[in-house]
CSV table of C-alpha atoms and ligand atoms in Angstrom, one decimal:
chain,number,residue,atom,x,y,z
A,1,MET,CA,-5.9,2.6,18.1
A,2,LYS,CA,-7.8,0.3,15.7
A,3,TYR,CA,-5.7,-1.9,13.3
A,4,GLN,CA,-2.6,-0.9,15.2
A,5,LYS,CA,-0.5,-3.9,13.9
A,6,VAL,CA,-1.3,-3.2,10.3
A,7,ARG,CA,-0.6,0.6,10.7
A,8,ASP,CA,2.7,-0.1,12.5
A,9,SER,CA,3.9,-2.5,9.7
A,10,ILE,CA,3.1,0.1,7.0
A,11,VAL,CA,5.0,2.8,8.9
A,12,ASN,CA,8.0,0.5,9.4
A,13,TYR,CA,8.2,-0.6,5.7
A,14,SER,CA,7.6,3.0,4.5
A,15,LYS,CA,10.7,4.1,6.4
A,16,GLN,CA,12.6,1.1,5.0
A,17,MET,CA,11.5,1.9,1.5
A,18,TYR,CA,12.8,5.5,1.9
A,19,GLN,CA,16.1,4.5,3.4
A,20,ASP,CA,16.6,1.8,0.8
A,21,LYS,CA,16.1,4.6,-1.9
A,22,LEU,CA,13.3,2.8,-3.6
A,23,VAL,CA,11.5,6.2,-3.4
A,24,SER,CA,12.4,9.8,-3.3
A,25,ALA,CA,10.8,12.4,-1.0
A,26,THR,CA,7.1,11.5,-0.6
A,27,SER,CA,6.7,9.3,-3.7
A,28,GLY,CA,5.5,5.7,-3.6
A,29,ASN,CA,2.9,4.2,-1.3
A,30,ILE,CA,2.1,1.0,0.7
A,31,SER,CA,-1.3,-0.6,1.5
A,32,VAL,CA,-2.4,-3.6,3.5
A,33,ARG,CA,-5.8,-5.2,3.9
A,34,VAL,CA,-7.0,-5.1,7.5
A,35,ASN,CA,-8.0,-8.7,7.4
A,36,ASN,CA,-7.7,-11.5,4.8
A,37,THR,CA,-11.1,-11.1,3.2
A,38,SER,CA,-11.9,-7.5,3.8
A,39,ASP,CA,-12.6,-4.7,1.3
A,40,ILE,CA,-11.1,-2.4,4.0
A,41,PHE,CA,-7.4,-1.5,3.7
A,42,ALA,CA,-4.9,0.7,5.4
A,43,ILE,CA,-2.8,3.0,3.2
A,44,THR,CA,0.0,5.6,3.5
A,45,PRO,CA,-1.2,9.2,3.5
A,46,SER,CA,-0.6,11.6,0.7
A,47,SER,CA,2.6,13.8,0.7
A,48,GLU,CA,3.9,13.1,4.2
A,49,ASN,CA,7.5,12.7,5.1
A,50,TYR,CA,8.3,9.0,5.6
A,51,MET,CA,10.9,9.5,8.3
A,52,THR,CA,8.4,11.3,10.6
A,53,LEU,CA,5.4,9.2,9.6
A,54,THR,CA,3.5,7.7,12.6
A,55,ALA,CA,0.8,5.0,12.8
A,56,ASP,CA,-2.0,7.5,13.5
A,57,ARG,CA,-1.4,9.1,10.1
A,58,ILE,CA,-2.2,5.9,8.2
A,59,VAL,CA,-5.6,6.2,6.4
A,60,ILE,CA,-8.2,3.4,6.7
A,61,MET,CA,-10.6,3.1,3.7
A,62,LYS,CA,-12.7,0.8,1.6
A,63,THR,CA,-12.1,-0.2,-1.9
A,64,SER,CA,-15.2,1.8,-2.9
A,65,GLY,CA,-13.3,4.9,-1.8
A,66,GLU,CA,-15.3,5.4,1.4
A,67,ILE,CA,-13.0,6.7,4.2
A,68,VAL,CA,-13.2,4.7,7.4
A,69,TYR,CA,-10.5,6.8,9.3
A,70,CYS,CA,-8.5,9.8,8.2
A,71,PRO,CA,-6.3,11.8,10.4
A,72,GLU,CA,-6.7,15.6,10.8
A,73,ASN,CA,-5.4,17.4,7.7
A,74,GLY,CA,-4.7,14.1,6.1
A,75,ARG,CA,-5.8,12.3,2.9
A,76,PRO,CA,-5.1,8.9,1.5
A,77,SER,CA,-2.3,8.4,-1.1
A,78,SER,CA,-3.3,10.0,-4.4
A,79,GLU,CA,-2.8,6.5,-5.9
A,80,TRP,CA,-5.4,4.8,-3.7
A,81,LYS,CA,-7.6,3.9,-6.7
A,82,MET,CA,-4.8,1.7,-8.1
A,83,HIS,CA,-4.5,-0.1,-4.7
A,84,ALA,CA,-8.3,-0.5,-4.5
A,85,LYS,CA,-8.5,-2.0,-8.0
A,86,ILE,CA,-5.8,-4.6,-7.2
A,87,PHE,CA,-7.5,-5.6,-3.9
A,88,GLU,CA,-10.9,-5.9,-5.7
A,89,ARG,CA,-9.5,-8.1,-8.5
A,90,ARG,CA,-6.9,-10.2,-6.6
A,91,SER,CA,-8.4,-11.8,-3.5
A,92,ASP,CA,-5.0,-13.5,-2.9
A,93,VAL,CA,-3.3,-10.1,-2.5
A,94,GLN,CA,-3.0,-8.8,1.1
A,95,ALA,CA,-0.3,-6.1,0.6
A,96,ILE,CA,0.9,-3.8,-2.1
A,97,VAL,CA,4.2,-1.9,-2.3
A,98,HIS,CA,4.5,0.8,-4.9
A,99,THR,CA,7.9,2.4,-5.5
A,100,HIS,CA,9.5,4.6,-8.0
A,101,SER,CA,12.8,2.8,-7.8
A,102,PRO,CA,15.2,4.2,-10.4
A,103,TYR,CA,16.7,1.2,-12.3
A,104,ALA,CA,13.4,-0.8,-12.7
A,105,THR,CA,11.6,2.5,-13.6
A,106,SER,CA,14.2,3.1,-16.3
A,107,PHE,CA,12.7,0.2,-18.2
A,108,ALA,CA,9.2,1.5,-17.4
A,109,VAL,CA,10.3,4.7,-19.2
A,110,LEU,CA,11.6,2.6,-22.2
A,111,ARG,CA,8.3,0.6,-21.9
A,112,GLU,CA,10.4,-2.6,-22.0
A,113,TYR,CA,9.6,-5.6,-19.8
A,114,ILE,CA,12.4,-7.0,-17.5
A,115,PRO,CA,13.1,-10.5,-18.7
A,116,VAL,CA,14.3,-13.3,-16.4
A,117,ILE,CA,18.0,-12.6,-16.1
A,118,LEU,CA,18.7,-13.7,-12.5
A,119,ILE,CA,18.0,-17.0,-10.8
A,120,GLU,CA,16.2,-15.4,-7.8
A,121,MET,CA,13.6,-13.9,-10.2
A,122,ILE,CA,12.1,-17.4,-10.5
A,123,PRO,CA,11.3,-18.2,-6.9
A,124,TRP,CA,10.7,-14.6,-5.7
A,125,LEU,CA,9.0,-13.0,-8.6
A,126,GLY,CA,7.7,-16.0,-10.5
A,127,GLY,CA,9.2,-14.9,-13.8
A,128,SER,CA,9.6,-11.8,-15.9
A,129,ILE,CA,8.3,-8.3,-15.0
A,130,PRO,CA,5.7,-7.0,-17.5
A,131,VAL,CA,5.0,-3.3,-18.3
A,132,ALA,CA,1.5,-1.9,-17.6
A,133,GLU,CA,0.3,0.5,-20.3
A,134,TYR,CA,0.5,4.2,-19.6
A,135,ALA,CA,-2.3,5.9,-17.6
A,136,PRO,CA,-2.1,9.1,-15.6
A,137,ALA,CA,-1.0,8.8,-11.9
A,138,GLY,CA,-4.0,8.7,-9.5
A,139,SER,CA,-6.5,7.6,-12.2
A,140,SER,CA,-8.7,4.6,-12.0
A,141,GLU,CA,-7.5,3.8,-15.5
A,142,LEU,CA,-4.0,3.3,-14.0
A,143,GLY,CA,-5.6,0.7,-11.7
A,144,ASP,CA,-7.2,-1.1,-14.7
A,145,LYS,CA,-3.9,-1.1,-16.6
A,146,THR,CA,-2.0,-2.4,-13.5
A,147,VAL,CA,-4.5,-5.2,-12.9
A,148,GLU,CA,-4.3,-6.1,-16.6
A,149,ALA,CA,-0.5,-6.3,-16.6
A,150,LEU,CA,-0.3,-8.2,-13.3
A,151,GLY,CA,-2.7,-10.9,-14.2
A,152,LYS,CA,-1.7,-13.6,-11.7
A,153,ARG,CA,1.9,-12.2,-11.3
A,154,ASN,CA,3.6,-10.8,-8.3
A,155,GLY,CA,4.8,-7.5,-9.8
A,156,CYS,CA,4.9,-5.2,-12.8
A,157,ILE,CA,6.3,-1.9,-13.8
A,158,LEU,CA,4.1,1.0,-14.8
A,159,ALA,CA,4.9,2.9,-18.0
A,160,ASN,CA,6.8,6.2,-17.3
A,161,HIS,CA,6.0,5.8,-13.6
A,162,GLY,CA,7.3,3.1,-11.2
A,163,VAL,CA,7.0,-0.4,-9.7
A,164,VAL,CA,4.2,-2.4,-8.2
A,165,ALA,CA,4.8,-5.5,-6.1
A,166,VAL,CA,2.0,-7.6,-4.5
A,167,ALA,CA,1.9,-10.5,-2.0
A,168,SER,CA,0.1,-12.3,0.7
A,169,ASP,CA,1.9,-10.2,3.3
A,170,ILE,CA,3.7,-6.9,3.5
A,171,ASN,CA,7.1,-8.4,4.1
A,172,LEU,CA,7.0,-10.5,0.9
A,173,ALA,CA,5.6,-7.6,-1.1
A,174,TYR,CA,8.5,-5.5,0.1
A,175,VAL,CA,11.0,-8.2,-0.7
A,176,ARG,CA,9.5,-8.5,-4.2
A,177,ALA,CA,9.7,-4.7,-4.7
A,178,SER,CA,13.4,-4.9,-3.8
A,179,TYR,CA,14.1,-7.8,-6.1
A,180,ILE,CA,12.4,-6.0,-9.0
A,181,GLU,CA,14.8,-3.1,-8.5
A,182,ASP,CA,17.7,-5.5,-8.2
A,183,ALA,CA,16.7,-7.2,-11.5
A,184,GLY,CA,16.3,-3.8,-13.1
A,185,LYS,CA,19.7,-2.6,-11.9
A,186,ILE,CA,21.6,-5.7,-13.1
A,187,TYR,CA,19.7,-5.8,-16.4
A,188,HIS,CA,20.5,-2.1,-16.9
A,189,LEU,CA,24.2,-2.6,-16.0
A,190,SER,CA,24.6,-5.8,-18.1
A,191,ARG,CA,23.2,-4.0,-21.1
A,192,THR,CA,25.7,-1.2,-20.8
A,193,VAL,CA,28.6,-3.7,-21.1
A,194,GLY,CA,27.2,-6.4,-23.5
A,195,THR,CA,24.2,-8.5,-24.4
A,196,PRO,CA,22.5,-10.1,-21.4
A,197,ILE,CA,21.7,-13.8,-21.6
A,198,ILE,CA,18.0,-14.3,-20.9
A,199,LEU,CA,16.9,-17.4,-18.9
A,200,ASN,CA,13.9,-19.4,-20.1
B,301,ZN,ZN1,3.6,6.4,-8.1
């Protein structure tokens, strides 16, 4: 199978994302460029159970939307346009992890950014987590809003939707998605008992 390594890594992190409760049911999605400079990327399929997902179900496509490989009865994640826009606009990004993790998403619902409240946010996330303006799921407008909020950053939250983490490899993108949820959780909890101290 072509691009086996990339497909296997997407399958493994998809299962991890589900087990770590960063997504529910079939929500969220992961994509990886097939090589460092390519406009071709591999992406999780739409609406398939993560725990039974296999490498042959991973869709290969171009940022233009052209399908390179699609399994029988399969289709790419409905949010592929957002992934394509990020790959087009950020040549440094090789992998994208999109979750609907609950604590970070609670701030996306409030449309409030997550400030720097933990020391690990500085080395791992590069600072605070901004909110991308609202756009319907699956729209190319969502891609534009996400790219705009990200700028050169490593992650953002999407208004009333979820979390996006980007990196030079899938492992780091996954770690960032996890740290965004961790920051969201601790910020949420600290606000329930007092006034959090924000780091500069
Ligand atoms: Zn989503």
